[in-house]
Short mmCIF file of N, CA and C in Angstrom, two decimals:
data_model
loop_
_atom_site.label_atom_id
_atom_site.label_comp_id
_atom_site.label_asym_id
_atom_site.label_seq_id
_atom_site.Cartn_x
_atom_site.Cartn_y
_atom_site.Cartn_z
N UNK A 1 -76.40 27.73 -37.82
CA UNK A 1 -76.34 26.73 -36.76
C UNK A 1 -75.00 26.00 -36.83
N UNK A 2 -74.29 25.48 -35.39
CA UNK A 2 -73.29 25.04 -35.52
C UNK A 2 -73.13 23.75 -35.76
N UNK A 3 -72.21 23.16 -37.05
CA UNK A 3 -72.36 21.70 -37.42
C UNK A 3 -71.27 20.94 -36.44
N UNK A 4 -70.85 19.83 -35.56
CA UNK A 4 -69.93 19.77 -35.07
C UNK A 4 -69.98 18.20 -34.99
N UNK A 5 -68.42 17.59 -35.02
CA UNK A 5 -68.09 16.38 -35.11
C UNK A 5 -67.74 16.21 -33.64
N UNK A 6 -68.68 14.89 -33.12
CA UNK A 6 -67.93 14.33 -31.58
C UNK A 6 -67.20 13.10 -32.04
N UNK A 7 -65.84 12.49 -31.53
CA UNK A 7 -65.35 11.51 -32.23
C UNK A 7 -66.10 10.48 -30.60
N UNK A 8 -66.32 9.42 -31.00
CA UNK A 8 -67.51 8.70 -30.00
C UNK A 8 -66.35 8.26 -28.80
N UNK A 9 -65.01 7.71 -29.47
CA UNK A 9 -63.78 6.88 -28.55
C UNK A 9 -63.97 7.93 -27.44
N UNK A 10 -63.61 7.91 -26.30
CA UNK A 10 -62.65 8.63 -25.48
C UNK A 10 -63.76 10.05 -25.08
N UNK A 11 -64.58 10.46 -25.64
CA UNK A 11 -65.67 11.25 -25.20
C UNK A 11 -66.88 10.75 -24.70
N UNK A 12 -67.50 9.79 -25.95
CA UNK A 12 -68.96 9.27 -25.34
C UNK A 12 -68.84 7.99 -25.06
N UNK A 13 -68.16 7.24 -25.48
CA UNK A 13 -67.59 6.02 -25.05
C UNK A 13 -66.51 5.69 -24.84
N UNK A 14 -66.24 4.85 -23.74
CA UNK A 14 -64.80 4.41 -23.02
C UNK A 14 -64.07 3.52 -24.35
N UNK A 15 -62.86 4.10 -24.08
CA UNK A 15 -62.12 2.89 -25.58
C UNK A 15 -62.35 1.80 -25.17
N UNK A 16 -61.86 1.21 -26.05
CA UNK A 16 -61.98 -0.75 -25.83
C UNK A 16 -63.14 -0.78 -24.85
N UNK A 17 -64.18 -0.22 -24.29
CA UNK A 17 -65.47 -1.28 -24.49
C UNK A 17 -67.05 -0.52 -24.48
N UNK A 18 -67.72 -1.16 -23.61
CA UNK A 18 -69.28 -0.85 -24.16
C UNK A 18 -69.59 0.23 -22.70
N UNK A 19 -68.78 0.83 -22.22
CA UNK A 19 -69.42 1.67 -21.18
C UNK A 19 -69.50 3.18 -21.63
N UNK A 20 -70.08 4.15 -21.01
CA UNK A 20 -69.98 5.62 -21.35
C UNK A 20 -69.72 6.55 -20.49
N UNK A 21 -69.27 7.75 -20.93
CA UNK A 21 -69.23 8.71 -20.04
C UNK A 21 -69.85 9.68 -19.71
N UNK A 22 -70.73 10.06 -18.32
CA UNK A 22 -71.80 11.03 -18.50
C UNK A 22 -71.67 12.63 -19.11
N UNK A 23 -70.09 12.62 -18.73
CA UNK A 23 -69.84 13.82 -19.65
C UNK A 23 -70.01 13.93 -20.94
N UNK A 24 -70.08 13.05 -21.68
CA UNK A 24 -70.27 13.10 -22.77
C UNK A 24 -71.85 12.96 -22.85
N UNK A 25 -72.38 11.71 -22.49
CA UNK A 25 -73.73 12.05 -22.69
C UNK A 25 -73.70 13.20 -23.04
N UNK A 26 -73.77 14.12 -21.34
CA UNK A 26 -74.64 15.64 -21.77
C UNK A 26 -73.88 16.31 -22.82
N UNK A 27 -73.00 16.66 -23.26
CA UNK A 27 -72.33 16.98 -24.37
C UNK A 27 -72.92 16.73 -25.97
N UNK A 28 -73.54 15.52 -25.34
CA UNK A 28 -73.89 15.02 -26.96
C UNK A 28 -75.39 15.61 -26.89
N UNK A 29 -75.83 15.16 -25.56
CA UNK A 29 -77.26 15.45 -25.71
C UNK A 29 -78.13 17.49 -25.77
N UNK A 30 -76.68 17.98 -25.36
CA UNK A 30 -76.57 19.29 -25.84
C UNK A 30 -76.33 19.66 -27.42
N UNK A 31 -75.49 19.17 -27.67
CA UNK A 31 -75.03 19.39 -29.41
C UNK A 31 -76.19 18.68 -29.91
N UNK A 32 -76.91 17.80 -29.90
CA UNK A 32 -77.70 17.05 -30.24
C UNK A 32 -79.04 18.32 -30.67
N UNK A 33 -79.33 18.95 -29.54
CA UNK A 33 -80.91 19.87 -29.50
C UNK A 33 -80.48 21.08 -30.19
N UNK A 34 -78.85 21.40 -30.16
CA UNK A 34 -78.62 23.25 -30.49
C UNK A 34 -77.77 22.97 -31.86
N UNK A 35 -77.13 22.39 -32.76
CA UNK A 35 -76.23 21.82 -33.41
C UNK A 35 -76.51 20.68 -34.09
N UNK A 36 -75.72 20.87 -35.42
CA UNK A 36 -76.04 19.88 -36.71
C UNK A 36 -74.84 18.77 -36.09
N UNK A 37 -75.13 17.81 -35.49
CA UNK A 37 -74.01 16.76 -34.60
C UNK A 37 -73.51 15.68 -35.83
N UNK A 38 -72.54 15.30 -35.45
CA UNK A 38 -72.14 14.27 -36.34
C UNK A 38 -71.09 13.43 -35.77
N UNK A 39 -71.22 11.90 -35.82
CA UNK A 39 -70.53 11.19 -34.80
C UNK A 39 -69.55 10.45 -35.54
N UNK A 40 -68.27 10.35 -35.33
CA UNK A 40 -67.44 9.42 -35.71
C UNK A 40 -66.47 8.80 -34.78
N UNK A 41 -66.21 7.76 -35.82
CA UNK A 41 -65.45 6.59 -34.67
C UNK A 41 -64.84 6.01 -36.02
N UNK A 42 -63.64 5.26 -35.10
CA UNK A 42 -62.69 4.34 -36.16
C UNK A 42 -62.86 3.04 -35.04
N UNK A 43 -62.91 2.90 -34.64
CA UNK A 43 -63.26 1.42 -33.72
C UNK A 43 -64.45 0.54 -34.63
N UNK A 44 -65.66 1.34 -34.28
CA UNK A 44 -66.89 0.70 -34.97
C UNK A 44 -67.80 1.36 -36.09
N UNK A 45 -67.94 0.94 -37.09
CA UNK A 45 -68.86 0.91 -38.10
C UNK A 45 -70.51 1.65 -37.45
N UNK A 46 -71.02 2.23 -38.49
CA UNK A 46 -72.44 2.65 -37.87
C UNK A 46 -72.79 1.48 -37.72
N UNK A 47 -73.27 0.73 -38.33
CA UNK A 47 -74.20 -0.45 -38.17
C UNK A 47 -73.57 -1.37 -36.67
N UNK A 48 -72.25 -0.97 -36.44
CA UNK A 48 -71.90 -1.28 -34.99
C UNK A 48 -72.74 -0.64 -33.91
N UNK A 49 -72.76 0.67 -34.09
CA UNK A 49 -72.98 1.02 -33.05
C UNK A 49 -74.47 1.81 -32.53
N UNK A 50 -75.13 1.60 -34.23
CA UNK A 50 -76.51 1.47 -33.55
C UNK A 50 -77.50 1.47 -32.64
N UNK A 51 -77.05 0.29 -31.97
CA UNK A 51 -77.94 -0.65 -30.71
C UNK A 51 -77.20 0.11 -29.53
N UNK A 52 -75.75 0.31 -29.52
CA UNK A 52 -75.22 1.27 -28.53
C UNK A 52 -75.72 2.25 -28.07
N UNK A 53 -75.86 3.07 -29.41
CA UNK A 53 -76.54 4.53 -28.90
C UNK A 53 -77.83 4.15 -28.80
N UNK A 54 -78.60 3.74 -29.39
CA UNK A 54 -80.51 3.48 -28.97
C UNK A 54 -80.44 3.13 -27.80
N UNK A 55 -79.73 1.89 -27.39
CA UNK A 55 -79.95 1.45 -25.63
C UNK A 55 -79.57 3.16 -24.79
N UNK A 56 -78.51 4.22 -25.12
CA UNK A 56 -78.71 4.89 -24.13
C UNK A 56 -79.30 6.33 -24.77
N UNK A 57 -79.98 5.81 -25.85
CA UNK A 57 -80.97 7.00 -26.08
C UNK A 57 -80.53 8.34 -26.87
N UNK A 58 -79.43 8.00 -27.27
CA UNK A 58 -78.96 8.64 -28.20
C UNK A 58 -78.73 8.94 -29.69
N UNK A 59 -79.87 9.27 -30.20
CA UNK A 59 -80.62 9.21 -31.46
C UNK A 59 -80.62 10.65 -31.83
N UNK A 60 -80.06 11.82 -31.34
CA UNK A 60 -79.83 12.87 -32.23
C UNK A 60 -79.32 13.55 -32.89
N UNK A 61 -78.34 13.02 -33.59
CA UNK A 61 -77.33 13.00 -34.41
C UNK A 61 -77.62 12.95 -36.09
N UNK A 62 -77.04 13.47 -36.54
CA UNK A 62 -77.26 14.04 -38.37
C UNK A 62 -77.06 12.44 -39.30
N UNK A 63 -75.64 11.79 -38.46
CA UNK A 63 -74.85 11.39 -39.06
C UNK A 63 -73.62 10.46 -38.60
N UNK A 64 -72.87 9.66 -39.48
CA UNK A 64 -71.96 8.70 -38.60
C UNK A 64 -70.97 8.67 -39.44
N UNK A 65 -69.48 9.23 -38.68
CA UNK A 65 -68.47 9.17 -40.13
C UNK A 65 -67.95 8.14 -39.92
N UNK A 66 -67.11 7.08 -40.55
CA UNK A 66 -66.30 5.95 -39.97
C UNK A 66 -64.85 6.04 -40.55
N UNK A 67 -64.22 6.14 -39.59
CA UNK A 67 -62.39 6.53 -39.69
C UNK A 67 -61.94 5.08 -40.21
N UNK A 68 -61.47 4.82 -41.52
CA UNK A 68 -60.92 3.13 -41.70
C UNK A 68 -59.65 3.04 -41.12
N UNK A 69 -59.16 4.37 -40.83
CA UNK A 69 -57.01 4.40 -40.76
C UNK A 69 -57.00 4.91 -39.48
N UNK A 70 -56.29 4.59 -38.42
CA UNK A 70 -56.01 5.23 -37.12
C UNK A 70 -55.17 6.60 -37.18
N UNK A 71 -55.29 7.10 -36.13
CA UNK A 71 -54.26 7.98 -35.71
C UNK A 71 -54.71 9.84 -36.47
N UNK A 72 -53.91 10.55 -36.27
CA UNK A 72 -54.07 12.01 -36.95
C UNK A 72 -54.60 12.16 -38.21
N UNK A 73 -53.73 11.24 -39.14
CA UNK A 73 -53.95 10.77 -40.86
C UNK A 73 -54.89 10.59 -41.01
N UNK A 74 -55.48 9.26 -40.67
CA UNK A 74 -56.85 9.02 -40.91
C UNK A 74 -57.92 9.75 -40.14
N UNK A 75 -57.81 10.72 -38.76
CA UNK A 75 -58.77 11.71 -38.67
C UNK A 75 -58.53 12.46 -39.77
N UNK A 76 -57.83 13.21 -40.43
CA UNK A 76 -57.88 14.17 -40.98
C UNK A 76 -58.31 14.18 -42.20
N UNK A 77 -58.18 12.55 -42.91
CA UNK A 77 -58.41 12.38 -44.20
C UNK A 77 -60.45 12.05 -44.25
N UNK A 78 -60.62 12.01 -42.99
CA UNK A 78 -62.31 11.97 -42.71
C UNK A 78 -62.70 13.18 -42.52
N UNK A 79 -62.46 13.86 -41.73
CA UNK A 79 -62.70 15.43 -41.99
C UNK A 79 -62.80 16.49 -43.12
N UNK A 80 -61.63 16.01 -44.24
CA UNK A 80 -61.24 16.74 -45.30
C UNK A 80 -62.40 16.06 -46.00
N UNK A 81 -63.31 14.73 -45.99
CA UNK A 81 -64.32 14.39 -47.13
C UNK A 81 -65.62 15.48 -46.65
N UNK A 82 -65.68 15.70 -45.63
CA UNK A 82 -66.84 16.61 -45.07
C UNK A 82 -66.80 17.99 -44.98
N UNK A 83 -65.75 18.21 -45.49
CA UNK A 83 -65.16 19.87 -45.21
C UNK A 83 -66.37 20.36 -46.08
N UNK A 84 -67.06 20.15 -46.73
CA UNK A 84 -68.23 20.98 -47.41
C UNK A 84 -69.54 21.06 -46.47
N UNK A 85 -69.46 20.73 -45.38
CA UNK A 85 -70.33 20.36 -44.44
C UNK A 85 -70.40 22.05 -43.46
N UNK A 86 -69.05 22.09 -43.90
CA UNK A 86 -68.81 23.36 -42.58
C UNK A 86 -69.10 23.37 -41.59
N UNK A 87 -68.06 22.43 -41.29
CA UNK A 87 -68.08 21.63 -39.15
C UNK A 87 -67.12 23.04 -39.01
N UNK A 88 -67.70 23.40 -37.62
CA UNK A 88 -67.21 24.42 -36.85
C UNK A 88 -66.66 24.34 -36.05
N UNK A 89 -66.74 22.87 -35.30
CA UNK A 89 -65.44 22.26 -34.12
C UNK A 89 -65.85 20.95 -34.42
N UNK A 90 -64.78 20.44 -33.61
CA UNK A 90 -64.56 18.83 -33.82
C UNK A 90 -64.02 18.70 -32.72
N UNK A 91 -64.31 17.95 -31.49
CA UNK A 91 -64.72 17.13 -30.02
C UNK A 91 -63.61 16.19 -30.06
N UNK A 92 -62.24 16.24 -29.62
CA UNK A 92 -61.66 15.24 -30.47
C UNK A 92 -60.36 14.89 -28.62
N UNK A 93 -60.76 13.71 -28.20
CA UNK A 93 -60.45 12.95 -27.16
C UNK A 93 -58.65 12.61 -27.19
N UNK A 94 -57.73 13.13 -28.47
CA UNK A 94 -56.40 12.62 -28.56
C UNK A 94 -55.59 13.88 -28.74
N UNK A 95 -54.69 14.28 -28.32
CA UNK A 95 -53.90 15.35 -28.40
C UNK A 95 -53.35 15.60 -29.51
N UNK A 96 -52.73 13.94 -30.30
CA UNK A 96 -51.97 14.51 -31.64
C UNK A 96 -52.74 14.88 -32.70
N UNK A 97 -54.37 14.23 -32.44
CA UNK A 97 -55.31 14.64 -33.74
C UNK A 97 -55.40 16.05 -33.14
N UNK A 98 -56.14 16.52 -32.20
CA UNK A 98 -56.44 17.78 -32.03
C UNK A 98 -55.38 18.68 -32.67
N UNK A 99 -53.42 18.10 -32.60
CA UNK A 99 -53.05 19.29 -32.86
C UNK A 99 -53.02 19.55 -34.19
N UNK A 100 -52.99 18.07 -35.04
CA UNK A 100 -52.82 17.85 -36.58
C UNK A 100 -54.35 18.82 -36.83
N UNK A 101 -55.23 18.64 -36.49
CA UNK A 101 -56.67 19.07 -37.14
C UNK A 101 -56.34 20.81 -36.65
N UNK A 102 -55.61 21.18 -35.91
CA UNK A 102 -55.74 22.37 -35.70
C UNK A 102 -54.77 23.32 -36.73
N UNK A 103 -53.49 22.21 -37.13
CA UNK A 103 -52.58 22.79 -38.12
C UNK A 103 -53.37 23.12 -39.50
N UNK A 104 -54.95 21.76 -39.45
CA UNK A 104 -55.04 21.76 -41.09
C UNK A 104 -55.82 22.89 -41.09
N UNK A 105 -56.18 23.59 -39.91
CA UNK A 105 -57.41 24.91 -39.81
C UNK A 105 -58.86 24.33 -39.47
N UNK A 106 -59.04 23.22 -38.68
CA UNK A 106 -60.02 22.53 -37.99
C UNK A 106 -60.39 23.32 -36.65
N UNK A 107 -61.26 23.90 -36.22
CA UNK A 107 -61.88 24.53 -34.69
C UNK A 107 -61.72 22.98 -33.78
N UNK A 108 -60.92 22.91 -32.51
CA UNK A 108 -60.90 21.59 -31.92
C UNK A 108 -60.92 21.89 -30.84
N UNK A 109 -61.70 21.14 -30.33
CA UNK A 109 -61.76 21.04 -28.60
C UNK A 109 -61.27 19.90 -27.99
N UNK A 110 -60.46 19.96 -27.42
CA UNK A 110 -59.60 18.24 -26.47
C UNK A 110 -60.72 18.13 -24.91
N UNK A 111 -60.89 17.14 -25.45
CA UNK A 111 -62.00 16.58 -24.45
C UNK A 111 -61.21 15.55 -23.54
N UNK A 112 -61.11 15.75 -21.97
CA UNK A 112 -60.13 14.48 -21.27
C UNK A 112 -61.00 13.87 -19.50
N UNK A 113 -61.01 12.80 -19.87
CA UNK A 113 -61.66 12.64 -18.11
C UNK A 113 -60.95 12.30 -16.88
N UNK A 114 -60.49 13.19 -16.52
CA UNK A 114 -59.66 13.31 -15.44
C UNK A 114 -59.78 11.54 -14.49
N UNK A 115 -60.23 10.87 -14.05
CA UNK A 115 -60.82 9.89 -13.39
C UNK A 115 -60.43 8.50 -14.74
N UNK A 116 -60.29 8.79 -16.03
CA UNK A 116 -60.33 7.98 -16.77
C UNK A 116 -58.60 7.56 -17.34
N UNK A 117 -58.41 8.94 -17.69
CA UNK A 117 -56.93 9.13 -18.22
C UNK A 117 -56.09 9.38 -18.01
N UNK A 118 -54.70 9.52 -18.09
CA UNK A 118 -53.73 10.29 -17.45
C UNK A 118 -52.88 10.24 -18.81
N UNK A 119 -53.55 11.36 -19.57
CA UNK A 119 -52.63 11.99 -20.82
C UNK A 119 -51.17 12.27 -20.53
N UNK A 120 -49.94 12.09 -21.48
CA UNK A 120 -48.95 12.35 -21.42
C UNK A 120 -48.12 13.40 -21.00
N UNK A 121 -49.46 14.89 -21.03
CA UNK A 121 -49.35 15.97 -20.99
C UNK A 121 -49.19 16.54 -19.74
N UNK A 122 -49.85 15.55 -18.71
CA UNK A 122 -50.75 15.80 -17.13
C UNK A 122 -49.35 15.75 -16.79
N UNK A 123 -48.98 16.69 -15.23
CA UNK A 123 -47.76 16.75 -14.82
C UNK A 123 -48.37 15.24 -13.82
N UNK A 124 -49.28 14.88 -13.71
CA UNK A 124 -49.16 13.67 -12.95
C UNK A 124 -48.66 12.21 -13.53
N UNK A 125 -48.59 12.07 -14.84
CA UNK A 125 -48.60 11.21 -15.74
C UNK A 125 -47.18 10.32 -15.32
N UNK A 126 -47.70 9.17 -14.66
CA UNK A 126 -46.81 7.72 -14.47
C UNK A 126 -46.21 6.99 -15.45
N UNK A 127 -47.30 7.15 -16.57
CA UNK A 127 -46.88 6.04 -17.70
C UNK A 127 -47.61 4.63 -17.23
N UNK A 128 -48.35 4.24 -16.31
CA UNK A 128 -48.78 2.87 -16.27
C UNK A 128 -50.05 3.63 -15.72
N UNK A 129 -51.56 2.88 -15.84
CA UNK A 129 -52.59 2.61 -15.49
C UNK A 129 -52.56 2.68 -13.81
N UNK A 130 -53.64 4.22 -13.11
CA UNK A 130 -54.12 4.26 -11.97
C UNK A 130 -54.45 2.82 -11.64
N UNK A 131 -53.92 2.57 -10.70
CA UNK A 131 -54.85 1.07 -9.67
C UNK A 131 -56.32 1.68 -9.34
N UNK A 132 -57.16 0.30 -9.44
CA UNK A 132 -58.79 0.28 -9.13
C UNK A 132 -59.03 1.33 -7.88
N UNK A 133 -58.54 0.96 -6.99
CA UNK A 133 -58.44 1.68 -5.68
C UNK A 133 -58.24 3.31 -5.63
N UNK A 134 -57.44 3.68 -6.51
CA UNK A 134 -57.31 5.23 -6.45
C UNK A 134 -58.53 5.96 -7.41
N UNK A 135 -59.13 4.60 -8.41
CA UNK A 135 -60.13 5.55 -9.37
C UNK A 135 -61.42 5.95 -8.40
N UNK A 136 -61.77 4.50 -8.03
CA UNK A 136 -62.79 4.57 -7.31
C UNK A 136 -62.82 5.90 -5.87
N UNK A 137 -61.67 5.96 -5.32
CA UNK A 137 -61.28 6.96 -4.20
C UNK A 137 -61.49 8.21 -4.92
N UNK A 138 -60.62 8.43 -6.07
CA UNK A 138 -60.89 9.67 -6.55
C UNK A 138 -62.21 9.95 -7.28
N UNK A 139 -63.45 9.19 -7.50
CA UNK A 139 -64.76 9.57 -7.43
C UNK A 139 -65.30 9.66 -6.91
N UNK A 140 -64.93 8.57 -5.69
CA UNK A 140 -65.86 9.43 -4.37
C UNK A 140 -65.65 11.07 -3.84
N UNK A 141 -64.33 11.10 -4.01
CA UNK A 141 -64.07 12.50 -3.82
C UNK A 141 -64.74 13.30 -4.14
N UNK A 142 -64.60 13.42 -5.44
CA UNK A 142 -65.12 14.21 -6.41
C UNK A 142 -66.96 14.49 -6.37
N UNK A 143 -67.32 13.70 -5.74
CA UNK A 143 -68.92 13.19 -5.52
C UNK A 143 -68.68 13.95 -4.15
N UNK A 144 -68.11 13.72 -3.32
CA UNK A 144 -68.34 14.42 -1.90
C UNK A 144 -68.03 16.17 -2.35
N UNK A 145 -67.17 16.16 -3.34
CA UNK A 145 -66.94 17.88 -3.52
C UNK A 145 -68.24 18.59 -4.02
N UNK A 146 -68.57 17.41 -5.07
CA UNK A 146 -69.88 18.29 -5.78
C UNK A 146 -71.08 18.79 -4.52
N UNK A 147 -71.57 17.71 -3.90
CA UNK A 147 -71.97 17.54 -2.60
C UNK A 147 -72.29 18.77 -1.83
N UNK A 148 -71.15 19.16 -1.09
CA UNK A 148 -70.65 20.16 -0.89
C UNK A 148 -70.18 21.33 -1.73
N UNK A 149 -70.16 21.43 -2.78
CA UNK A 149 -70.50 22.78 -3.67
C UNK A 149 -71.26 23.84 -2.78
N UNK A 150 -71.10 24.64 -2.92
CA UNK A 150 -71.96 25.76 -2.02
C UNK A 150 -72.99 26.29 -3.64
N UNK A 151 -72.17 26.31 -4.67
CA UNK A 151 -72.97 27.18 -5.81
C UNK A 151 -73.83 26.20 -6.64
N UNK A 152 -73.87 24.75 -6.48
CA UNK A 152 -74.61 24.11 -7.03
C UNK A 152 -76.08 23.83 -5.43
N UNK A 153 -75.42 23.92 -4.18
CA UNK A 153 -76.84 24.08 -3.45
C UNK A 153 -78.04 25.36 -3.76
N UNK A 154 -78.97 24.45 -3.37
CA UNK A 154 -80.58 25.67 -3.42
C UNK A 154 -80.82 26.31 -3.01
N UNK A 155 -81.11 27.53 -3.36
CA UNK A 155 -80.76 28.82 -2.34
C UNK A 155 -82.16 28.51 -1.86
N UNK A 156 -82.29 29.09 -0.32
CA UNK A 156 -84.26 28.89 0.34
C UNK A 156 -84.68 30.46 -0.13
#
């Protein structure tokens, strides 16, 4: 069975505060039923975030690592205490950890929400924060596309 680390920032929860992302939900709530899950964060302490995950029902998880040091370093130096665990990927929301964890021989998946972020990487990338007005526009969009999906309608 596959053991796998979601880091909580930037996948299941929005940085700096208490909202979430449904992508992640289902992500988690998938790894959760098929997969030995394991959640870490350097923001908050388990005993932080507790009441977080119970309010949205997210109770299936092995485990809670807590990152004390920011950045690549301190992912990597949390990973390397669990390496006997035999995590098979690691869910990891930042480009420089993904690439550091991929140098140390870590399986990584870069997780990004288009609507949320505008990574350094994106040929759209401004350098300053989308205005309210274009997020909200670009979800409605995105809601009218799904909408209109032809392969997500019911066939009669």
């Amino acid at each position: 069975m596959l053991a796998a680390v979601m880091v909580v920032e930037g996948i299941l929860r929005t940085p700096n505060g208490e909202g979430h992302f449904d992508t992640g939900w289902g992500l988690y709530q998938a790894l959760a039923k098929n997969s030995r899950l394991y959640l870490l964060s350097h923001t908050w302490t388990e005993q932080d975030s507790t009441l977080w995950l119970a309010k949205r029902s997210l109770t299936g998880h092995l485990g809670y690592l807590h990152q004390p040091e920011p950045g690549p370093a301190g992912r990597l130096e949390v990973l390397e205490r669990v390496r006997s665990w035999r995590i098979g990927l690691v869910l990891e929301p930042d480009p420089s950890c993904a690439a550091a964890e991929l140098a140390a021989g870590w399986n990584s998946a870069l997780i990004t929400h288009a609507a949320y972020t505008q990574p350094r990487w994106r040929p759209d990338y401004t350098g300053a924060p989308r205005p309210w007005d274009q997020l909200a526009d670009a979800i409605e969009h995105q809601a009218a596309l799904r909408m209109t999906d032809q392969r997500t309608q019911e066939q009669p």
